[in-house]
Coordinates of C-alpha atoms and ligand atoms in Angstrom, one line a residue:
M20 CA -21.5 -1.8 8.7
K21 CA -22.1 -1.5 5.0
V22 CA -19.1 -1.2 2.7
A23 CA -19.0 -0.2 -1.0
I24 CA -16.0 -1.0 -3.2
I25 CA -15.6 1.3 -6.2
G26 CA -13.5 -0.6 -8.7
A27 CA -14.2 -4.1 -7.4
S28 CA -13.4 -6.0 -10.6
G29 CA -9.7 -5.1 -10.3
Y30 CA -7.0 -6.9 -8.2
A31 CA -7.1 -4.5 -5.2
G32 CA -11.0 -4.6 -5.3
G33 CA -11.1 -8.3 -5.4
E34 CA -8.7 -8.5 -2.5
L35 CA -10.9 -6.2 -0.5
V36 CA -13.9 -8.5 -1.0
R37 CA -11.8 -11.5 0.0
L38 CA -10.4 -9.9 3.2
L39 CA -13.6 -8.2 4.3
Y40 CA -15.4 -11.6 4.3
Y41 CA -13.4 -12.3 7.5
H42 CA -14.2 -9.0 9.2
T43 CA -16.5 -9.2 12.2
S44 CA -18.4 -6.0 11.6
A45 CA -18.2 -5.0 7.9
E46 CA -20.1 -6.4 5.0
V47 CA -19.5 -5.6 1.3
T48 CA -22.9 -4.5 0.0
C49 CA -21.9 -2.7 -3.2
A50 CA -19.2 -3.6 -5.7
T51 CA -18.8 -1.6 -8.8
S52 CA -17.5 -2.1 -12.3
R53 CA -18.6 0.0 -15.3
K54 CA -17.7 -2.7 -17.8
L55 CA -19.2 -5.6 -15.9
A56 CA -22.3 -4.0 -14.4
G57 CA -25.0 -6.7 -14.0
T58 CA -22.4 -9.5 -14.0
P59 CA -21.8 -11.7 -10.9
L60 CA -18.6 -10.7 -9.1
V61 CA -17.4 -14.2 -9.1
S62 CA -17.2 -14.2 -12.9
V63 CA -13.9 -12.3 -12.6
H64 CA -13.0 -13.5 -9.1
P65 CA -13.8 -17.2 -9.1
H66 CA -11.8 -17.7 -5.9
L67 CA -14.6 -15.8 -4.1
N68 CA -17.3 -18.2 -5.2
G69 CA -19.2 -19.1 -2.0
F70 CA -18.1 -16.0 -0.3
T71 CA -20.3 -13.4 -2.0
D72 CA -23.5 -13.3 -4.1
L73 CA -23.0 -9.7 -5.3
A74 CA -23.2 -8.6 -8.9
F75 CA -21.3 -5.6 -10.1
E76 CA -23.1 -2.3 -10.4
N77 CA -22.3 1.0 -11.9
P78 CA -20.6 3.5 -9.6
D79 CA -23.4 6.0 -8.8
T80 CA -22.3 8.3 -5.9
E81 CA -25.8 9.4 -5.3
A82 CA -27.3 5.9 -5.0
I83 CA -24.5 4.2 -3.0
D84 CA -25.9 3.1 0.4
A85 CA -22.8 2.5 2.6
D86 CA -21.0 3.6 5.8
V87 CA -17.5 3.3 4.2
A88 CA -16.4 3.3 0.6
F89 CA -13.0 2.1 -0.8
L90 CA -11.8 3.7 -4.0
A91 CA -9.9 0.9 -5.8
V92 CA -9.8 2.8 -9.0
P93 CA -6.8 4.3 -11.1
H94 CA -5.3 7.6 -10.2
T95 CA -7.3 10.6 -11.6
A96 CA -10.5 8.5 -11.3
A97 CA -10.7 8.7 -7.5
M98 CA -11.0 12.4 -7.4
A99 CA -14.3 12.2 -9.2
Y100 CA -15.7 10.1 -6.3
A101 CA -14.0 11.0 -3.0
G102 CA -15.6 14.4 -2.3
K103 CA -19.1 13.3 -3.4
L104 CA -19.1 10.3 -1.2
L105 CA -17.7 12.3 1.8
S106 CA -20.4 14.9 1.3
R107 CA -23.0 12.2 1.8
G108 CA -21.4 11.2 5.1
I109 CA -19.7 8.1 3.8
K110 CA -16.2 7.5 5.1
V111 CA -13.7 6.9 2.3
V112 CA -10.3 5.1 2.0
D113 CA -8.7 5.9 -1.3
L114 CA -6.3 3.3 -2.7
S115 CA -5.2 5.5 -5.6
A116 CA -2.5 8.2 -5.6
D117 CA -4.9 11.1 -5.9
Y118 CA -4.6 12.3 -2.2
R119 CA -1.3 10.9 -1.1
L120 CA 0.8 14.0 -2.1
K121 CA 0.6 17.7 -1.7
K122 CA -1.5 19.2 -4.5
E123 CA 1.4 20.9 -6.4
V124 CA 3.6 17.7 -6.1
Y125 CA 0.8 15.5 -7.3
E126 CA 0.1 17.7 -10.3
K127 CA 3.8 17.7 -11.2
V128 CA 4.4 14.0 -10.7
Y129 CA 1.2 12.8 -12.3
G130 CA 1.1 15.5 -15.0
V131 CA -2.6 16.3 -14.5
P132 CA -4.5 19.1 -12.7
H133 CA -6.3 18.0 -9.5
S134 CA -9.9 18.9 -9.7
D135 CA -11.0 18.3 -6.1
Y136 CA -8.1 18.5 -3.8
F137 CA -8.1 18.3 0.0
A138 CA -5.4 17.2 2.4
A139 CA -5.7 13.7 3.9
P140 CA -3.8 11.5 6.4
Y141 CA -1.3 9.3 4.7
G142 CA -2.4 5.8 5.8
I143 CA 0.7 3.9 7.0
P144 CA -0.9 3.2 10.4
E145 CA 2.5 2.3 12.0
L146 CA 3.6 5.9 11.3
H147 CA 0.4 7.9 11.1
R148 CA -2.0 6.2 13.5
K149 CA -3.0 9.3 15.4
E150 CA -4.0 11.1 12.2
V151 CA -5.9 8.1 10.9
V152 CA -7.9 7.4 14.0
N153 CA -11.4 9.0 13.6
A154 CA -10.5 10.4 10.2
K155 CA -13.3 10.5 7.6
F156 CA -10.9 10.1 4.7
V157 CA -7.6 8.4 4.4
A158 CA -5.1 8.3 1.4
N159 CA -3.9 4.7 1.3
P160 CA -0.1 4.7 0.4
G161 CA 1.4 3.2 -2.6
C162 CA 2.7 -0.4 -2.5
F163 CA 6.4 0.5 -3.0
P164 CA 6.4 3.4 -0.5
T165 CA 4.8 1.2 2.2
G166 CA 7.6 -1.4 2.2
A167 CA 10.3 1.1 1.6
T168 CA 9.2 3.5 4.3
L169 CA 8.8 0.8 6.9
A170 CA 12.3 -0.5 6.1
A171 CA 13.9 2.9 6.5
A172 CA 11.8 4.7 9.2
P173 CA 13.7 3.6 12.3
L174 CA 17.0 5.1 11.0
A175 CA 15.6 7.9 8.8
R176 CA 16.9 10.6 11.1
H177 CA 20.4 9.1 11.2
A178 CA 20.9 8.9 7.4
H179 CA 22.3 11.2 4.8
T180 CA 21.3 9.0 1.9
V181 CA 18.7 6.3 1.4
I182 CA 18.6 4.1 -1.7
F183 CA 15.6 1.9 -2.3
D184 CA 16.0 -1.1 -4.6
S185 CA 12.7 -3.0 -5.0
K186 CA 11.6 -6.2 -6.7
T187 CA 7.9 -6.4 -7.5
G188 CA 5.5 -9.0 -8.6
V189 CA 3.3 -8.4 -11.7
S190 CA 0.0 -7.8 -10.0
G191 CA 1.3 -4.4 -9.0
A192 CA 0.4 -3.3 -12.5
G193 CA -3.3 -4.1 -12.1
D194 CA -5.4 -6.5 -14.3
N195 CA -5.0 -4.5 -17.6
P196 CA -2.7 -6.4 -19.8
S197 CA 0.3 -4.6 -21.4
A198 CA 3.5 -5.5 -23.3
T199 CA 5.4 -5.1 -20.0
T200 CA 3.2 -7.7 -18.2
H201 CA 2.9 -10.0 -21.2
Y202 CA 4.0 -13.5 -20.0
P203 CA 7.0 -14.0 -22.4
N204 CA 8.4 -10.6 -21.3
V205 CA 8.0 -11.3 -17.6
G206 CA 8.3 -15.1 -17.2
D207 CA 11.9 -16.4 -16.5
N208 CA 13.1 -12.8 -16.6
V209 CA 14.1 -9.9 -14.3
G210 CA 14.5 -6.3 -15.3
P211 CA 14.5 -2.7 -14.1
Y212 CA 12.0 -0.1 -15.1
K213 CA 11.6 3.6 -14.5
W214 CA 15.1 3.5 -13.2
T215 CA 15.2 7.0 -11.7
S216 CA 11.7 8.3 -12.4
H217 CA 9.1 6.1 -10.7
R218 CA 6.2 8.2 -9.4
H219 CA 6.3 6.5 -6.0
L220 CA 9.7 8.2 -5.2
A221 CA 7.7 11.4 -4.4
E222 CA 5.8 9.5 -1.6
M223 CA 9.1 8.1 -0.2
K224 CA 10.6 11.5 -0.1
Q225 CA 7.5 13.0 1.6
E226 CA 7.6 10.3 4.2
L227 CA 11.3 10.7 5.0
D228 CA 10.6 14.4 5.3
F229 CA 7.7 13.6 7.7
L230 CA 10.0 11.5 9.8
G231 CA 12.4 14.4 10.2
S232 CA 15.0 13.0 7.8
K233 CA 17.3 15.2 5.7
A234 CA 18.4 12.2 3.6
R235 CA 18.7 12.2 -0.1
C236 CA 16.4 9.5 -1.5
Y237 CA 16.7 7.3 -4.6
F238 CA 14.6 4.5 -5.9
T239 CA 14.8 1.9 -8.7
P240 CA 12.1 -0.8 -9.1
H241 CA 12.5 -4.2 -10.9
L242 CA 9.9 -6.5 -12.2
V243 CA 10.2 -10.1 -11.2
P244 CA 8.2 -13.1 -12.4
V245 CA 5.9 -13.6 -9.4
N246 CA 2.3 -12.6 -9.0
R247 CA 2.5 -11.0 -5.6
G248 CA 5.0 -9.3 -3.4
I249 CA 7.5 -6.6 -3.1
L250 CA 11.0 -7.1 -1.6
T251 CA 12.8 -3.8 -0.9
T252 CA 16.5 -3.5 -0.1
A253 CA 17.1 -0.2 1.5
H254 CA 20.7 1.0 1.6
I255 CA 20.8 3.4 4.4
L256 CA 23.9 5.5 4.5
L257 CA 24.6 6.8 8.0
N258 CA 26.1 10.0 9.3
E259 CA 27.7 8.0 12.1
P260 CA 28.6 4.2 12.0
L261 CA 26.4 1.7 13.9
E262 CA 26.9 -2.0 14.6
T263 CA 24.4 -4.6 13.6
K264 CA 23.5 -5.3 17.2
E265 CA 22.6 -1.7 17.8
V266 CA 20.7 -1.4 14.6
E267 CA 18.8 -4.5 15.3
R268 CA 17.9 -3.2 18.8
I269 CA 16.6 0.1 17.2
Y270 CA 14.4 -1.8 14.8
R271 CA 13.0 -4.2 17.3
E272 CA 12.2 -1.4 19.7
Y273 CA 10.7 0.8 17.0
Y274 CA 8.2 -1.8 15.9
Q275 CA 7.8 -3.6 19.3
N276 CA 4.0 -2.8 19.5
E277 CA 3.2 -3.3 15.8
Y278 CA 1.4 -6.5 15.1
F279 CA 1.9 -6.3 11.4
V280 CA 5.6 -5.7 11.4
R281 CA 7.7 -8.7 12.2
Y282 CA 11.5 -8.7 12.7
Q283 CA 12.6 -11.7 10.7
K284 CA 14.4 -12.6 7.4
P285 CA 12.1 -11.2 4.7
S286 CA 10.9 -13.4 1.8
L287 CA 7.9 -12.9 -0.5
A288 CA 6.4 -16.3 0.2
A289 CA 6.3 -15.7 4.0
V290 CA 4.0 -12.6 3.6
R291 CA 2.0 -13.7 0.6
G292 CA -1.7 -13.2 1.2
S293 CA -1.1 -11.6 4.6
N294 CA -0.9 -8.1 5.9
F295 CA 2.5 -8.6 7.4
C296 CA 5.7 -6.6 6.6
D297 CA 8.8 -8.6 7.5
I298 CA 12.0 -6.7 8.1
M299 CA 15.5 -7.5 8.9
V300 CA 18.7 -5.4 9.1
E301 CA 22.4 -5.8 8.9
S302 CA 25.1 -3.1 9.3
E303 CA 28.6 -2.7 8.0
G304 CA 29.3 0.5 9.8
Y305 CA 28.3 3.5 7.7
R306 CA 25.9 1.4 5.5
V307 CA 22.9 -0.4 7.0
V308 CA 21.0 -2.8 4.7
A309 CA 17.4 -3.0 5.7
V310 CA 15.2 -5.4 3.7
S311 CA 11.4 -5.6 3.8
A312 CA 8.9 -7.9 2.3
I313 CA 5.2 -7.2 1.8
D314 CA 2.3 -8.5 -0.3
N315 CA 1.6 -5.6 -2.6
L316 CA -2.1 -6.4 -2.7
V317 CA -2.4 -6.8 1.1
K318 CA -0.1 -4.6 3.2
G319 CA 0.7 -2.7 0.0
A320 CA -3.0 -2.0 -0.8
S321 CA -6.2 -3.7 0.4
G322 CA -5.1 -5.1 3.8
Q323 CA -3.6 -1.7 4.8
A324 CA -6.8 0.0 3.6
I325 CA -8.8 -2.2 5.9
Q326 CA -6.3 -1.6 8.7
N327 CA -7.0 2.1 8.1
M328 CA -10.8 1.5 8.0
N329 CA -10.5 -0.3 11.3
L330 CA -8.8 2.8 12.9
M331 CA -11.3 5.2 11.3
C332 CA -14.3 3.3 12.6
G333 CA -13.0 2.2 16.0
F334 CA -12.7 -1.5 15.3
A335 CA -9.7 -3.6 16.5
E336 CA -6.9 -2.7 14.1
T337 CA -6.4 -6.3 13.2
D338 CA -10.1 -7.2 12.5
G339 CA -10.3 -9.2 9.3
L340 CA -6.5 -9.2 8.8
V341 CA -5.2 -12.0 11.0
H342 CA -4.0 -14.4 8.3
A343 CA -0.7 -16.2 8.0
G344 CA 1.2 -16.0 4.7
V345 CA 1.0 -18.8 2.2
L346 CA 4.2 -20.7 2.1
P347 CA 5.5 -22.3 0.0
Ligands
NAP25 N1 -2.2 -3.6 -7.8 C1 -1.5 -3.2 -6.7 O1 -0.6 -3.9 -6.2 C2 -1.8 -1.9 -6.0 C3 -1.1 -1.6 -4.9 C4 -1.4 -0.4 -4.2 C5 -2.3 0.5 -4.8 N2 -2.9 0.2 -5.9 C6 -3.8 1.2 -6.5 O2 -5.2 0.7 -6.3 C7 -6.0 1.2 -7.4 C8 -6.6 -0.1 -8.1 O3 -5.5 -0.9 -8.5 P1 -5.7 -2.3 -9.3 O4 -4.4 -2.9 -9.4 O5 -6.8 -3.1 -8.6 O6 -6.3 -1.8 -10.7 P2 -7.1 -2.6 -11.8 O7 -6.9 -4.1 -11.6 O8 -6.7 -2.0 -13.1 O9 -8.6 -2.3 -11.4 C9 -9.2 -1.0 -11.6 C10 -10.6 -1.0 -11.2 O10 -11.1 0.3 -11.2 C11 -12.3 0.4 -12.1 N3 -12.3 1.7 -12.8 C12 -11.3 2.1 -13.7 N4 -11.6 3.4 -14.1 C13 -12.7 3.8 -13.4 C14 -13.4 5.0 -13.3 N5 -13.0 6.0 -14.0 N6 -14.5 5.0 -12.5 C15 -14.8 3.9 -11.7 N7 -14.2 2.8 -11.7 C16 -13.1 2.7 -12.6 C17 -12.2 -0.9 -13.0 O11 -13.4 -1.4 -13.4 P3 -14.3 -0.7 -14.6 O12 -13.3 0.0 -15.5 O13 -15.1 -1.8 -15.2 O14 -15.2 0.3 -13.9 C18 -11.5 -1.9 -12.0 O15 -12.5 -2.5 -11.2 C19 -5.0 1.9 -8.4 O16 -5.1 3.3 -8.1 C20 -3.7 1.4 -8.0 O17 -2.6 2.3 -8.3 C21 -2.7 -1.0 -6.6

């Protein structure tokens, strides 16, 4: 099966090329970058030397010859490609935010009009598998909402308030340098940003709503000096108290058939480079602390996108994704 990656020079695009190398049925045949068209892909992804001979090309929706396309481009850019590729019979997984929210919510949160809106399954397979199977288009979730939602989902209906406190690695910001990601500002440092206004909060609220929860939802992210990973501490405030033993049973049961969710003490290193989400819980009665860890570029982006592609195309859900984390 031929795969095109629009935005292959970025972090998520590079990760798609890396992971798809191990897929039994998919081959990346087109990788785009407007700035680097004509340049070998390995010029910006040297770790992929020996794994691909591709050169970047310009994204031309009429010329792309593929069965599936991944859109690993910034929000607002994806809407220029999604509909055109779909109309040519190409299945699409969009890693940007363009199709994750309802139209009016997207336009409010991102402050731009949507020029080509259609509804799409929200691709957390553990929660939306039925909608994703056989879909032609899937909106891949944000990295924070993936880890946060998986941490809260089993108790979502029992909570009146959920507070997500996340620590993220710097690759979450993409490969475009900024003052925030400048080494002296990040190295040896930890700090909050967008304390109450991060755009991913809208996805978290949407998912709690989908899960039938009436809980109020809050979110504060922090930048930590690591390249990859998101650790989310979810404070789940319950309507009725529960003991740790019972909460642990609920979580283990909820995820018992999910290969990519492991019940164990979460740490960034244990999931680094892998598609796993590690979760563990502890209760003090009315407050449950559920902590999750994911790699933002794998379960938080490209790995989950491949998991969705596998479901859309009828492959084994784990194809290309069975990698242990990289520890230490
Ligand atoms: N980084 C993460 O941890 C993460 C996690 C979850 C989701 N995501 C989402 O995944 C997408 C990619 O993220 P990233 O971190 O890989 O970003 P990135 O490192 O900044 O890469 C962006 C890629 O998109 C291309 N691009 C930019 N504007 C474009 C346009 N108008 N048309 C076509 N290509 C365009 C860029 O190449 P050219 O400009 O040369 O064409 C580049 O290849 C974003 O929507 C991001 O929000 C990222």
